[in-house]
Amino acid sequence: MARRRAAPAAALAFTLAATLVGLCLAGDPYAYFDWNVAYMKTAPLGVEQQVISINGKFPGPVVNVTTNWNVAVNVLNSLDEPLLITWDGVQHRKNSWQDGVRGTNCPIPAGWNWTYQFQVKDQIGSFFYFPSILFQRAAGGYGGFTVNNRPIISVPFDTPDGDISLFVGDWFSKNHKDLRKELDQGKALGIPDGVLINGKGPYRYNKTLVPVGIDYETINVHPGKTYRFRVHNVGIFTCLNFRIQSHNLLLTETEGSYTVQQNYTNLDIFVGQSYSFLITMDQNASTDYYIVASARFVNGSKWDRVIGVGILHYSNSKGKASGPLPDPPNDVFDKTYSMNQARSIRWNVTASGARPNPQGSFRYGSINVTQMYVIKNKPPMLIDGTLRATLNGISYLPPETPLRLADQYDKKGIYKLNFPTKALPGPPKIATSVINGTYRGFMEIVFQNNESRVQSYHLDGYAFFVVGMDYGEWAENSRGTYNKWDGVARSTIQVYPGAWTAVLVSLDNVGTWNLRSENLDSWYLGQETYIKVVNPESTNKTELPVPDNALYCGLLEDMQKQQKPHAEALESLSTSITGGSPLVLALLTLLAALPLFF
Protein backbone atom coordinates (compact mmCIF):
# COMPACT_ATOMS: atom_id res chain seq x y z
CA MET A 1 0.00 0.00 0.00
CA ALA A 2 1.45 3.36 -1.02
CA ARG A 3 1.39 6.25 1.43
CA ARG A 4 3.03 9.64 1.53
CA ARG A 5 3.93 11.49 4.70
CA ALA A 6 4.77 15.09 5.41
CA ALA A 7 7.36 14.11 8.04
CA PRO A 8 8.83 11.00 9.73
CA ALA A 9 6.89 11.81 12.92
CA ALA A 10 3.62 11.73 11.01
CA ALA A 11 4.57 8.40 9.44
CA LEU A 12 5.42 6.97 12.86
CA ALA A 13 2.15 8.28 14.28
CA PHE A 14 0.20 6.64 11.46
CA THR A 15 1.87 3.25 12.13
CA LEU A 16 1.25 3.50 15.85
CA ALA A 17 -2.37 4.44 15.41
CA ALA A 18 -2.93 1.59 12.97
CA THR A 19 -1.54 -0.82 15.51
CA LEU A 20 -3.41 0.58 18.49
CA VAL A 21 -6.84 1.13 17.03
CA GLY A 22 -6.85 -1.51 14.32
CA LEU A 23 -7.05 0.97 11.48
CA CYS A 24 -7.29 -0.90 8.19
CA LEU A 25 -7.08 0.76 4.78
CA ALA A 26 -8.21 -1.27 1.80
CA GLY A 27 -8.59 -0.72 -1.91
CA ASP A 28 -6.87 2.24 -3.55
CA PRO A 29 -3.73 3.66 -1.88
CA TYR A 30 -4.01 6.36 0.74
CA ALA A 31 -1.80 9.47 0.87
CA TYR A 32 -1.64 11.42 4.11
CA PHE A 33 -0.29 14.96 4.52
CA ASP A 34 -0.01 17.05 7.67
CA TRP A 35 0.11 20.82 7.07
CA ASN A 36 0.70 23.73 9.37
CA VAL A 37 -0.57 26.88 7.62
CA ALA A 38 1.15 29.85 9.25
CA TYR A 39 2.58 33.30 8.62
CA MET A 40 6.26 33.78 7.93
CA LYS A 41 8.42 36.77 7.11
CA THR A 42 10.17 37.05 3.77
CA ALA A 43 11.14 39.73 1.26
CA PRO A 44 10.58 38.40 -2.28
CA LEU A 45 10.78 41.89 -3.81
CA GLY A 46 13.26 43.34 -1.33
CA VAL A 47 10.65 44.58 1.16
CA GLU A 48 10.01 42.41 4.21
CA GLN A 49 6.40 41.29 4.42
CA GLN A 50 4.18 38.64 5.93
CA VAL A 51 3.31 35.69 3.68
CA ILE A 52 1.34 32.49 4.22
CA SER A 53 3.49 29.37 4.36
CA ILE A 54 2.78 25.65 4.66
CA ASN A 55 5.15 23.70 6.90
CA GLY A 56 7.48 26.67 6.73
CA LYS A 57 7.57 26.70 2.92
CA PHE A 58 6.47 29.41 0.51
CA PRO A 59 5.11 28.24 -1.91
CA GLY A 60 3.76 25.17 -0.14
CA PRO A 61 4.64 21.55 -0.92
CA VAL A 62 3.55 19.77 -4.09
CA VAL A 63 0.96 17.05 -3.49
CA ASN A 64 2.15 14.24 -5.76
CA VAL A 65 -0.33 11.36 -6.06
CA THR A 66 -1.69 8.92 -8.65
CA THR A 67 -5.10 8.45 -10.24
CA ASN A 68 -7.72 7.03 -7.85
CA TRP A 69 -5.57 7.51 -4.76
CA ASN A 70 -7.33 8.64 -1.60
CA VAL A 71 -5.94 11.87 -0.16
CA ALA A 72 -6.11 13.09 3.45
CA VAL A 73 -4.71 16.54 4.19
CA ASN A 74 -4.83 17.60 7.81
CA VAL A 75 -4.74 21.41 7.91
CA LEU A 76 -3.77 23.21 11.11
CA ASN A 77 -4.82 26.85 10.84
CA SER A 78 -2.10 28.83 12.59
CA LEU A 79 -3.26 32.11 11.05
CA ASP A 80 -5.11 34.76 13.03
CA GLU A 81 -8.23 34.44 10.90
CA PRO A 82 -10.41 31.65 9.41
CA LEU A 83 -9.05 29.54 6.55
CA LEU A 84 -10.28 27.34 3.71
CA ILE A 85 -8.12 25.50 1.16
CA THR A 86 -9.57 24.80 -2.28
CA TRP A 87 -8.12 22.44 -4.87
CA ASP A 88 -8.27 24.11 -8.28
CA GLY A 89 -9.19 21.54 -10.94
CA VAL A 90 -9.61 18.57 -8.59
CA GLN A 91 -13.14 17.37 -9.32
CA HIS A 92 -14.08 15.78 -5.98
CA ARG A 93 -16.42 13.32 -7.65
CA LYS A 94 -19.64 12.99 -5.59
CA ASN A 95 -17.92 14.94 -2.82
CA SER A 96 -18.40 18.71 -2.93
CA TRP A 97 -18.07 18.55 0.88
CA GLN A 98 -14.29 18.73 0.36
CA ASP A 99 -14.21 21.57 -2.16
CA GLY A 100 -12.97 24.16 0.32
CA VAL A 101 -15.11 27.16 -0.67
CA ARG A 102 -17.74 29.12 1.26
CA GLY A 103 -20.66 27.44 -0.46
CA THR A 104 -19.70 23.97 0.77
CA ASN A 105 -17.50 24.34 3.86
CA CYS A 106 -17.44 26.33 7.06
CA PRO A 107 -14.04 27.98 7.48
CA ILE A 108 -11.47 26.42 9.81
CA PRO A 109 -11.28 28.76 12.84
CA ALA A 110 -7.91 30.18 13.87
CA GLY A 111 -6.03 27.63 15.96
CA TRP A 112 -8.17 24.68 14.81
CA ASN A 113 -7.38 21.83 12.47
CA TRP A 114 -9.52 20.06 9.92
CA THR A 115 -8.81 17.11 7.66
CA TYR A 116 -9.78 17.13 3.98
CA GLN A 117 -10.50 13.61 2.70
CA PHE A 118 -11.15 12.91 -0.97
CA GLN A 119 -10.28 10.65 -3.88
CA VAL A 120 -8.71 11.86 -7.13
CA LYS A 121 -11.12 9.69 -9.04
CA ASP A 122 -10.46 9.20 -12.77
CA GLN A 123 -8.21 12.25 -13.06
CA ILE A 124 -4.68 12.98 -14.21
CA GLY A 125 -2.87 16.24 -14.68
CA SER A 126 -1.49 19.46 -13.26
CA PHE A 127 -3.48 21.44 -10.69
CA PHE A 128 -2.84 23.62 -7.66
CA TYR A 129 -4.36 24.50 -4.30
CA PHE A 130 -4.74 27.83 -2.50
CA PRO A 131 -6.64 29.57 0.34
CA SER A 132 -10.07 30.55 -0.98
CA ILE A 133 -11.33 33.23 1.42
CA LEU A 134 -10.40 36.67 2.81
CA PHE A 135 -8.07 37.52 -0.10
CA GLN A 136 -5.47 35.19 1.41
CA ARG A 137 -4.17 33.93 -1.94
CA ALA A 138 -2.54 37.36 -2.33
CA ALA A 139 -0.30 36.33 0.59
CA GLY A 140 0.58 32.84 -0.68
CA GLY A 141 -0.64 29.58 0.82
CA TYR A 142 -0.59 27.95 -2.62
CA GLY A 143 1.18 24.91 -4.00
CA GLY A 144 1.00 22.22 -6.68
CA PHE A 145 -1.31 19.23 -6.96
CA THR A 146 0.01 16.64 -9.42
CA VAL A 147 -1.99 13.55 -10.36
CA ASN A 148 0.04 10.91 -12.23
CA ASN A 149 -1.21 8.13 -14.51
CA ARG A 150 -1.45 4.63 -13.15
CA PRO A 151 1.33 2.43 -14.62
CA ILE A 152 -1.17 0.44 -16.71
CA ILE A 153 -2.27 3.58 -18.61
CA SER A 154 0.08 4.76 -21.34
CA VAL A 155 1.19 8.38 -21.50
CA PRO A 156 1.40 10.03 -24.95
CA PHE A 157 5.10 10.90 -24.56
CA ASP A 158 8.29 9.33 -23.24
CA THR A 159 8.91 9.52 -19.52
CA PRO A 160 10.72 12.81 -18.89
CA ASP A 161 13.98 13.01 -16.98
CA GLY A 162 12.51 15.23 -14.30
CA ASP A 163 9.32 16.97 -13.16
CA ILE A 164 9.48 20.67 -12.26
CA SER A 165 6.69 22.87 -10.87
CA LEU A 166 6.73 26.63 -11.43
CA PHE A 167 4.32 29.01 -9.71
CA VAL A 168 4.18 32.38 -11.41
CA GLY A 169 2.00 35.29 -10.43
CA ASP A 170 1.74 39.04 -9.93
CA TRP A 171 2.54 40.19 -6.42
CA PHE A 172 2.02 43.15 -4.09
CA SER A 173 4.38 44.00 -1.26
CA LYS A 174 1.42 45.06 0.86
CA ASN A 175 -0.14 42.73 3.40
CA HIS A 176 -3.17 40.85 2.06
CA LYS A 177 -5.27 42.45 4.81
CA ASP A 178 -4.28 45.90 3.56
CA LEU A 179 -5.19 44.93 -0.01
CA ARG A 180 -8.51 43.63 1.26
CA LYS A 181 -9.12 46.89 3.10
CA GLU A 182 -8.46 48.90 -0.05
CA LEU A 183 -11.10 46.94 -1.92
CA ASP A 184 -13.52 47.34 0.99
CA GLN A 185 -12.94 51.10 0.78
CA GLY A 186 -13.83 51.15 -2.91
CA LYS A 187 -10.28 51.55 -4.20
CA ALA A 188 -8.64 49.75 -7.13
CA LEU A 189 -5.48 47.83 -6.30
CA GLY A 190 -3.39 49.48 -9.02
CA ILE A 191 -0.21 48.04 -10.50
CA PRO A 192 1.40 45.06 -8.77
CA ASP A 193 4.91 45.48 -7.40
CA GLY A 194 6.32 42.55 -9.32
CA VAL A 195 5.97 38.98 -10.53
CA LEU A 196 7.20 36.06 -8.45
CA ILE A 197 8.50 32.73 -9.71
CA ASN A 198 8.26 30.06 -7.01
CA GLY A 199 7.88 32.74 -4.36
CA LYS A 200 11.03 34.59 -5.41
CA GLY A 201 11.67 37.92 -7.10
CA PRO A 202 13.49 38.63 -10.37
CA TYR A 203 17.06 37.84 -11.26
CA ARG A 204 18.98 41.11 -11.62
CA TYR A 205 18.89 41.25 -15.39
CA ASN A 206 18.63 45.07 -15.24
CA LYS A 207 20.46 47.06 -12.55
CA THR A 208 18.04 49.97 -12.85
CA LEU A 209 14.80 48.02 -12.57
CA VAL A 210 15.90 45.30 -10.14
CA PRO A 211 17.52 46.23 -6.81
CA VAL A 212 20.49 44.32 -5.49
CA GLY A 213 20.08 41.44 -3.06
CA ILE A 214 16.83 39.89 -4.29
CA ASP A 215 16.66 36.10 -4.14
CA TYR A 216 15.67 34.54 -7.47
CA GLU A 217 14.69 31.05 -8.60
CA THR A 218 17.26 28.80 -10.28
CA ILE A 219 16.26 25.57 -12.05
CA ASN A 220 19.18 23.16 -12.38
CA VAL A 221 19.17 20.86 -15.42
CA HIS A 222 21.48 18.58 -17.38
CA PRO A 223 22.28 18.91 -21.09
CA GLY A 224 20.41 16.60 -23.43
CA LYS A 225 17.72 15.80 -20.85
CA THR A 226 13.99 16.49 -21.26
CA TYR A 227 11.99 17.84 -18.33
CA ARG A 228 8.30 18.26 -17.69
CA PHE A 229 7.58 21.82 -16.53
CA ARG A 230 4.21 22.32 -14.83
CA VAL A 231 3.50 26.07 -14.86
CA HIS A 232 0.68 27.56 -12.78
CA ASN A 233 -0.47 31.19 -12.77
CA VAL A 234 -1.33 31.64 -9.08
CA GLY A 235 -1.45 35.44 -9.23
CA ILE A 236 -4.12 38.01 -8.48
CA PHE A 237 -5.28 39.37 -11.85
CA THR A 238 -2.45 39.59 -14.39
CA CYS A 239 -2.08 37.42 -17.49
CA LEU A 240 1.56 36.41 -17.87
CA ASN A 241 3.48 35.51 -20.99
CA PHE A 242 5.77 32.60 -20.15
CA ARG A 243 8.95 31.80 -22.07
CA ILE A 244 12.41 30.30 -21.60
CA GLN A 245 15.24 31.86 -23.55
CA SER A 246 16.29 29.82 -26.63
CA HIS A 247 14.08 26.85 -25.68
CA ASN A 248 10.88 25.53 -27.23
CA LEU A 249 7.88 24.78 -25.04
CA LEU A 250 6.24 21.54 -26.21
CA LEU A 251 2.71 21.75 -24.81
CA THR A 252 1.42 18.34 -23.70
CA GLU A 253 -1.27 18.83 -21.03
CA THR A 254 -3.47 21.44 -19.43
CA GLU A 255 -5.57 20.99 -16.28
CA GLY A 256 -6.09 17.27 -16.70
CA SER A 257 -6.33 16.94 -20.49
CA TYR A 258 -3.58 15.82 -22.83
CA THR A 259 -3.27 18.25 -25.70
CA VAL A 260 -2.18 17.93 -29.29
CA GLN A 261 1.57 18.38 -28.92
CA GLN A 262 2.72 21.70 -30.33
CA ASN A 263 5.84 23.80 -29.88
CA TYR A 264 5.52 27.38 -28.66
CA THR A 265 8.23 29.95 -28.13
CA ASN A 266 6.00 31.62 -25.56
CA LEU A 267 2.50 31.10 -24.16
CA ASP A 268 0.02 33.41 -22.44
CA ILE A 269 -1.03 31.88 -19.11
CA PHE A 270 -4.05 33.46 -17.47
CA VAL A 271 -4.84 33.62 -13.77
CA GLY A 272 -5.81 30.20 -12.44
CA GLN A 273 -4.52 28.24 -15.45
CA SER A 274 -2.03 25.36 -15.42
CA TYR A 275 0.03 23.96 -18.31
CA SER A 276 2.56 21.15 -18.79
CA PHE A 277 5.45 21.56 -21.22
CA LEU A 278 8.17 19.14 -22.26
CA ILE A 279 11.39 21.15 -22.58
CA THR A 280 14.57 19.61 -23.95
CA MET A 281 17.93 20.99 -22.84
CA ASP A 282 19.35 21.21 -26.34
CA GLN A 283 21.42 24.42 -26.14
CA ASN A 284 25.18 24.80 -25.92
CA ALA A 285 25.12 26.34 -22.42
CA SER A 286 27.45 29.18 -23.31
CA THR A 287 25.63 30.94 -20.46
CA ASP A 288 22.62 30.36 -18.22
CA TYR A 289 19.21 31.08 -19.74
CA TYR A 290 16.40 33.37 -18.62
CA ILE A 291 13.02 32.05 -17.48
CA VAL A 292 10.54 34.91 -17.95
CA ALA A 293 6.95 35.66 -16.96
CA SER A 294 5.89 39.14 -18.07
CA ALA A 295 2.58 40.99 -17.96
CA ARG A 296 0.25 41.05 -20.96
CA PHE A 297 -2.52 43.51 -21.93
CA VAL A 298 -1.23 46.25 -19.63
CA ASN A 299 -0.54 49.93 -20.19
CA GLY A 300 2.20 52.18 -18.90
CA SER A 301 5.94 52.17 -18.29
CA LYS A 302 5.50 51.30 -14.60
CA TRP A 303 4.69 47.76 -15.70
CA ASP A 304 8.32 47.40 -16.83
CA ARG A 305 9.08 46.49 -13.23
CA VAL A 306 6.41 43.80 -13.16
CA ILE A 307 8.45 41.01 -14.72
CA GLY A 308 9.36 37.68 -13.20
CA VAL A 309 12.81 36.39 -14.12
CA GLY A 310 14.39 33.12 -13.05
CA ILE A 311 17.43 31.21 -14.27
CA LEU A 312 17.71 27.92 -16.15
CA HIS A 313 21.16 26.60 -15.21
CA TYR A 314 22.80 23.80 -17.20
CA SER A 315 25.23 21.65 -15.24
CA ASN A 316 27.89 22.57 -17.84
CA SER A 317 27.00 26.27 -18.05
CA LYS A 318 29.92 28.54 -18.86
CA GLY A 319 28.62 31.70 -17.21
CA LYS A 320 25.76 33.77 -15.86
CA ALA A 321 22.88 35.00 -18.00
CA SER A 322 23.27 38.54 -19.27
CA GLY A 323 21.87 40.88 -21.87
CA PRO A 324 18.24 41.57 -22.78
CA LEU A 325 15.39 39.25 -21.92
CA PRO A 326 13.90 37.10 -24.69
CA ASP A 327 11.29 39.06 -26.59
CA PRO A 328 7.60 38.83 -25.68
CA PRO A 329 4.95 38.91 -28.42
CA ASN A 330 5.46 42.00 -30.58
CA ASP A 331 2.55 44.00 -29.16
CA VAL A 332 1.68 43.73 -25.48
CA PHE A 333 -1.91 44.59 -26.45
CA ASP A 334 -2.14 42.14 -29.36
CA LYS A 335 -5.23 40.24 -28.24
CA THR A 336 -5.68 38.66 -31.66
CA TYR A 337 -2.29 36.96 -31.38
CA SER A 338 -3.22 35.68 -27.95
CA MET A 339 -6.67 34.47 -29.00
CA ASN A 340 -5.28 32.63 -32.01
CA GLN A 341 -2.75 31.02 -29.71
CA ALA A 342 -5.55 29.95 -27.36
CA ARG A 343 -7.58 28.53 -30.25
CA SER A 344 -4.58 26.45 -31.31
CA ILE A 345 -4.68 24.46 -28.06
CA ARG A 346 -6.57 21.28 -28.95
CA TRP A 347 -7.54 18.10 -27.14
CA ASN A 348 -5.52 14.99 -27.97
CA VAL A 349 -8.51 12.78 -28.80
CA THR A 350 -6.38 9.67 -29.38
CA ALA A 351 -4.63 9.71 -25.99
CA SER A 352 -6.00 7.93 -22.95
CA GLY A 353 -6.56 10.05 -19.89
CA ALA A 354 -7.02 8.56 -16.45
CA ARG A 355 -8.82 5.55 -17.94
CA PRO A 356 -7.83 3.18 -20.78
CA ASN A 357 -9.96 4.80 -23.47
CA PRO A 358 -9.29 7.72 -25.82
CA GLN A 359 -10.16 11.16 -24.50
CA GLY A 360 -12.15 11.81 -27.65
CA SER A 361 -14.45 8.83 -27.10
CA PHE A 362 -16.80 11.20 -25.27
CA ARG A 363 -18.29 13.00 -28.27
CA TYR A 364 -19.48 16.18 -26.67
CA GLY A 365 -20.35 17.79 -30.02
CA SER A 366 -23.24 15.40 -30.61
CA ILE A 367 -24.99 15.93 -27.24
CA ASN A 368 -28.08 18.13 -27.10
CA VAL A 369 -27.83 21.20 -24.86
CA THR A 370 -30.49 21.20 -22.11
CA GLN A 371 -29.60 24.46 -20.32
CA MET A 372 -27.99 27.65 -21.58
CA TYR A 373 -26.56 30.67 -19.74
CA VAL A 374 -25.02 33.83 -21.17
CA ILE A 375 -23.08 35.28 -18.24
CA LYS A 376 -22.04 38.91 -18.62
CA ASN A 377 -19.73 40.76 -16.30
CA LYS A 378 -19.40 44.51 -15.85
CA PRO A 379 -16.68 46.68 -14.32
CA PRO A 380 -16.93 47.15 -10.54
CA MET A 381 -19.57 49.68 -9.53
CA LEU A 382 -21.21 51.06 -6.41
CA ILE A 383 -24.20 49.04 -5.20
CA ASP A 384 -25.85 50.35 -2.03
CA GLY A 385 -22.77 52.48 -1.45
CA THR A 386 -20.31 49.56 -1.72
CA LEU A 387 -17.94 48.74 -4.57
CA ARG A 388 -19.11 45.44 -6.07
CA ALA A 389 -18.56 43.32 -9.19
CA THR A 390 -21.41 41.52 -10.93
CA LEU A 391 -22.37 38.62 -13.17
CA ASN A 392 -25.65 39.12 -15.03
CA GLY A 393 -26.38 42.09 -12.80
CA ILE A 394 -25.98 40.19 -9.52
CA SER A 395 -23.15 40.53 -7.03
CA TYR A 396 -22.97 37.33 -5.00
CA LEU A 397 -23.31 37.60 -1.21
CA PRO A 398 -21.85 34.54 0.61
CA PRO A 399 -24.21 33.48 3.42
CA GLU A 400 -22.93 32.55 6.88
CA THR A 401 -24.36 29.04 6.40
CA PRO A 402 -22.77 27.14 3.48
CA LEU A 403 -25.30 26.30 0.76
CA ARG A 404 -24.66 22.57 0.80
CA LEU A 405 -25.00 22.34 4.58
CA ALA A 406 -28.18 24.40 4.46
CA ASP A 407 -29.67 21.84 2.07
CA GLN A 408 -28.45 18.91 4.14
CA TYR A 409 -30.19 20.20 7.28
CA ASP A 410 -33.19 21.75 5.53
CA LYS A 411 -32.44 25.37 6.41
CA LYS A 412 -34.63 27.55 4.22
CA GLY A 413 -34.08 31.06 2.91
CA ILE A 414 -30.29 30.85 2.68
CA TYR A 415 -30.23 31.32 -1.11
CA LYS A 416 -32.48 31.40 -4.15
CA LEU A 417 -32.31 29.16 -7.23
CA ASN A 418 -32.92 32.11 -9.51
CA PHE A 419 -29.65 33.02 -11.16
CA PRO A 420 -30.75 34.54 -14.48
CA THR A 421 -29.94 32.91 -17.82
CA LYS A 422 -28.95 36.32 -19.20
CA ALA A 423 -28.14 39.75 -17.83
CA LEU A 424 -30.96 41.31 -15.84
CA PRO A 425 -32.31 44.68 -16.93
CA GLY A 426 -32.27 47.54 -14.46
CA PRO A 427 -29.85 48.37 -11.65
CA PRO A 428 -27.51 45.68 -10.29
CA LYS A 429 -28.20 44.08 -6.93
CA ILE A 430 -26.49 42.10 -4.18
CA ALA A 431 -28.01 38.65 -3.66
CA THR A 432 -27.30 34.98 -2.98
CA SER A 433 -28.47 33.69 -6.33
CA VAL A 434 -27.63 30.16 -7.50
CA ILE A 435 -27.95 28.22 -10.78
CA ASN A 436 -30.30 25.23 -10.70
CA GLY A 437 -28.41 22.64 -12.74
CA THR A 438 -30.16 19.60 -14.19
CA TYR A 439 -28.51 16.34 -13.17
CA ARG A 440 -27.15 14.58 -16.27
CA GLY A 441 -28.03 17.63 -18.29
CA PHE A 442 -25.69 19.28 -20.77
CA MET A 443 -25.11 22.97 -20.10
CA GLU A 444 -23.82 25.66 -22.44
CA ILE A 445 -22.21 28.66 -20.75
CA VAL A 446 -21.15 31.76 -22.65
CA PHE A 447 -18.94 34.21 -20.75
CA GLN A 448 -19.30 37.72 -22.15
CA ASN A 449 -16.59 40.12 -20.95
CA ASN A 450 -17.76 43.72 -20.86
CA GLU A 451 -14.77 44.91 -18.86
CA SER A 452 -11.62 46.52 -20.23
CA ARG A 453 -9.30 43.79 -18.93
CA VAL A 454 -8.99 40.05 -19.39
CA GLN A 455 -10.93 37.82 -17.01
CA SER A 456 -10.52 34.14 -16.12
CA TYR A 457 -13.46 31.98 -15.08
CA HIS A 458 -13.33 28.68 -13.24
CA LEU A 459 -15.84 25.93 -12.44
CA ASP A 460 -15.24 23.59 -9.51
CA GLY A 461 -16.20 19.93 -9.78
CA TYR A 462 -15.87 19.68 -13.55
CA ALA A 463 -13.78 20.03 -16.67
CA PHE A 464 -15.70 21.88 -19.39
CA PHE A 465 -15.11 21.76 -23.14
CA VAL A 466 -13.84 25.05 -24.58
CA VAL A 467 -15.72 25.24 -27.87
CA GLY A 468 -15.39 28.83 -29.02
CA MET A 469 -14.15 32.38 -28.43
CA ASP A 470 -14.36 35.55 -30.47
CA TYR A 471 -14.68 39.31 -30.26
CA GLY A 472 -17.94 41.23 -30.07
CA GLU A 473 -21.28 40.13 -28.62
CA TRP A 474 -22.18 36.46 -28.68
CA ALA A 475 -25.26 35.66 -30.82
CA GLU A 476 -27.15 32.49 -31.72
CA ASN A 477 -25.30 32.20 -35.01
CA SER A 478 -21.98 32.22 -33.09
CA ARG A 479 -22.55 28.51 -32.55
CA GLY A 480 -21.62 28.01 -36.18
CA THR A 481 -18.00 28.71 -35.20
CA TYR A 482 -17.88 26.17 -32.36
CA ASN A 483 -15.28 23.41 -32.29
CA LYS A 484 -17.42 20.32 -31.77
CA TRP A 485 -14.67 17.72 -31.92
CA ASP A 486 -11.39 18.50 -30.13
CA GLY A 487 -12.00 21.55 -27.95
CA VAL A 488 -9.79 21.06 -24.91
CA ALA A 489 -11.40 20.03 -21.61
CA ARG A 490 -10.22 22.16 -18.69
CA SER A 491 -11.53 24.01 -15.63
CA THR A 492 -10.31 27.60 -16.15
CA ILE A 493 -10.67 29.71 -19.28
CA GLN A 494 -9.83 33.27 -20.26
CA VAL A 495 -12.30 35.76 -21.69
CA TYR A 496 -10.75 38.67 -23.55
CA PRO A 497 -12.10 42.20 -23.09
CA GLY A 498 -14.92 42.94 -25.49
CA ALA A 499 -15.13 39.24 -26.36
CA TRP A 500 -16.87 36.00 -25.43
CA THR A 501 -15.86 32.44 -24.64
CA ALA A 502 -18.26 29.47 -24.85
CA VAL A 503 -17.95 26.19 -22.93
CA LEU A 504 -20.02 23.01 -22.69
CA VAL A 505 -20.25 20.91 -19.52
CA SER A 506 -21.91 17.59 -18.72
CA LEU A 507 -23.57 17.89 -15.30
CA ASP A 508 -22.83 14.38 -14.03
CA ASN A 509 -21.24 15.31 -10.70
CA VAL A 510 -23.81 15.76 -7.94
CA GLY A 511 -23.08 18.56 -5.49
CA THR A 512 -22.93 22.34 -5.13
CA TRP A 513 -20.15 23.76 -7.30
CA ASN A 514 -18.54 27.20 -7.37
CA LEU A 515 -18.49 29.15 -10.65
CA ARG A 516 -16.25 32.18 -10.22
CA SER A 517 -13.85 34.71 -11.58
CA GLU A 518 -10.29 33.59 -10.86
CA ASN A 519 -9.20 37.24 -10.88
CA LEU A 520 -8.95 37.57 -7.12
CA ASP A 521 -10.26 41.13 -6.83
CA SER A 522 -13.28 40.42 -9.04
CA TRP A 523 -14.04 37.26 -7.05
CA TYR A 524 -13.73 39.11 -3.74
CA LEU A 525 -16.11 41.82 -5.00
CA GLY A 526 -18.84 39.35 -5.96
CA GLN A 527 -18.20 37.79 -9.37
CA GLU A 528 -19.28 34.26 -8.52
CA THR A 529 -22.26 31.96 -8.18
CA TYR A 530 -22.86 28.25 -7.62
CA ILE A 531 -24.34 25.47 -9.75
CA LYS A 532 -26.49 23.14 -7.70
CA VAL A 533 -26.69 19.65 -9.20
CA VAL A 534 -29.13 17.28 -7.47
CA ASN A 535 -30.05 13.71 -8.36
CA PRO A 536 -33.87 13.63 -8.00
CA GLU A 537 -33.77 9.90 -7.32
CA SER A 538 -33.43 8.78 -3.73
CA THR A 539 -30.01 7.12 -3.70
CA ASN A 540 -26.70 7.31 -1.88
CA LYS A 541 -24.69 6.29 -4.92
CA THR A 542 -24.32 9.69 -6.58
CA GLU A 543 -23.21 11.75 -3.57
CA LEU A 544 -21.21 10.87 -0.48
CA PRO A 545 -22.74 11.63 2.92
CA VAL A 546 -21.77 14.67 4.96
CA PRO A 547 -18.35 13.87 6.49
CA ASP A 548 -18.16 12.90 10.15
CA ASN A 549 -15.73 15.74 10.84
CA ALA A 550 -17.82 18.47 9.15
CA LEU A 551 -17.52 21.94 10.66
CA TYR A 552 -20.72 23.86 11.39
CA CYS A 553 -21.38 27.59 11.33
CA GLY A 554 -24.14 30.12 10.65
CA LEU A 555 -27.57 28.69 11.45
CA LEU A 556 -25.91 25.37 12.32
CA GLU A 557 -23.27 26.66 14.74
CA ASP A 558 -25.00 24.98 17.72
CA MET A 559 -24.03 21.60 16.21
CA GLN A 560 -20.33 22.40 16.38
CA LYS A 561 -18.26 20.88 19.17
CA GLN A 562 -15.59 23.22 20.42
CA GLN A 563 -11.97 22.36 19.68
CA LYS A 564 -9.09 23.62 21.75
CA PRO A 565 -6.30 25.28 19.79
CA HIS A 566 -4.29 22.39 18.34
CA ALA A 567 -0.85 23.25 19.73
CA GLU A 568 -2.21 23.89 23.21
CA ALA A 569 -4.10 20.59 23.29
CA LEU A 570 -1.12 18.64 21.97
CA GLU A 571 1.31 20.11 24.50
CA SER A 572 -1.12 19.55 27.37
CA LEU A 573 -1.76 15.88 26.50
CA SER A 574 1.89 15.08 25.82
CA THR A 575 3.05 16.54 29.11
CA SER A 576 0.35 14.92 31.22
CA ILE A 577 0.96 11.42 29.79
CA THR A 578 4.72 11.09 29.47
CA GLY A 579 6.36 14.42 30.07
CA GLY A 580 6.65 14.99 26.34
CA SER A 581 7.89 11.67 24.95
CA PRO A 582 8.66 12.08 21.20
CA LEU A 583 7.00 8.73 20.48
CA VAL A 584 3.73 9.68 22.14
CA LEU A 585 3.97 13.19 20.72
CA ALA A 586 4.04 11.62 17.23
CA LEU A 587 0.97 9.54 18.04
CA LEU A 588 -0.85 12.58 19.39
CA THR A 589 0.00 14.47 16.22
CA LEU A 590 -1.89 11.83 14.25
CA LEU A 591 -4.81 11.72 16.67
CA ALA A 592 -5.14 15.48 16.48
CA ALA A 593 -5.34 15.10 12.73
CA LEU A 594 -8.45 12.92 12.88
CA PRO A 595 -9.39 15.66 14.28
CA LEU A 596 -9.46 15.54 18.09
CA PHE A 597 -12.39 17.36 19.67
CA PHE A 598 -12.81 18.30 23.33
mmCIF file of C-alpha atoms in Angstrom, residues 30 63 71 85 90 97 185 208 228 331 338 374-375 435 581 595:
data_model
loop_
_atom_site.group_PDB
_atom_site.id
_atom_site.type_symbol
_atom_site.label_atom_id
_atom_site.label_comp_id
_atom_site.label_asym_id
_atom_site.label_seq_id
_atom_site.Cartn_x
_atom_site.Cartn_y
_atom_site.Cartn_z
ATOM 1 C CA TYR A 30 -4.010 6.365 0.744
ATOM 2 C CA VAL A 63 0.959 17.050 -3.488
ATOM 3 C CA VAL A 71 -5.936 11.868 -0.156
ATOM 4 C CA ILE A 85 -8.123 25.505 1.162
ATOM 5 C CA VAL A 90 -9.606 18.565 -8.586
ATOM 6 C CA TRP A 97 -18.071 18.551 0.882
ATOM 7 C CA GLN A 185 -12.938 51.097 0.782
ATOM 8 C CA THR A 208 18.044 49.972 -12.849
ATOM 9 C CA ARG A 228 8.301 18.258 -17.693
ATOM 10 C CA ASP A 331 2.554 44.002 -29.159
ATOM 11 C CA SER A 338 -3.222 35.678 -27.949
ATOM 12 C CA VAL A 374 -25.024 33.832 -21.173
ATOM 13 C CA ILE A 375 -23.080 35.280 -18.242
ATOM 14 C CA ILE A 435 -27.955 28.221 -10.785
ATOM 15 C CA SER A 581 7.892 11.673 24.952
ATOM 16 C CA PRO A 595 -9.391 15.659 14.280
#
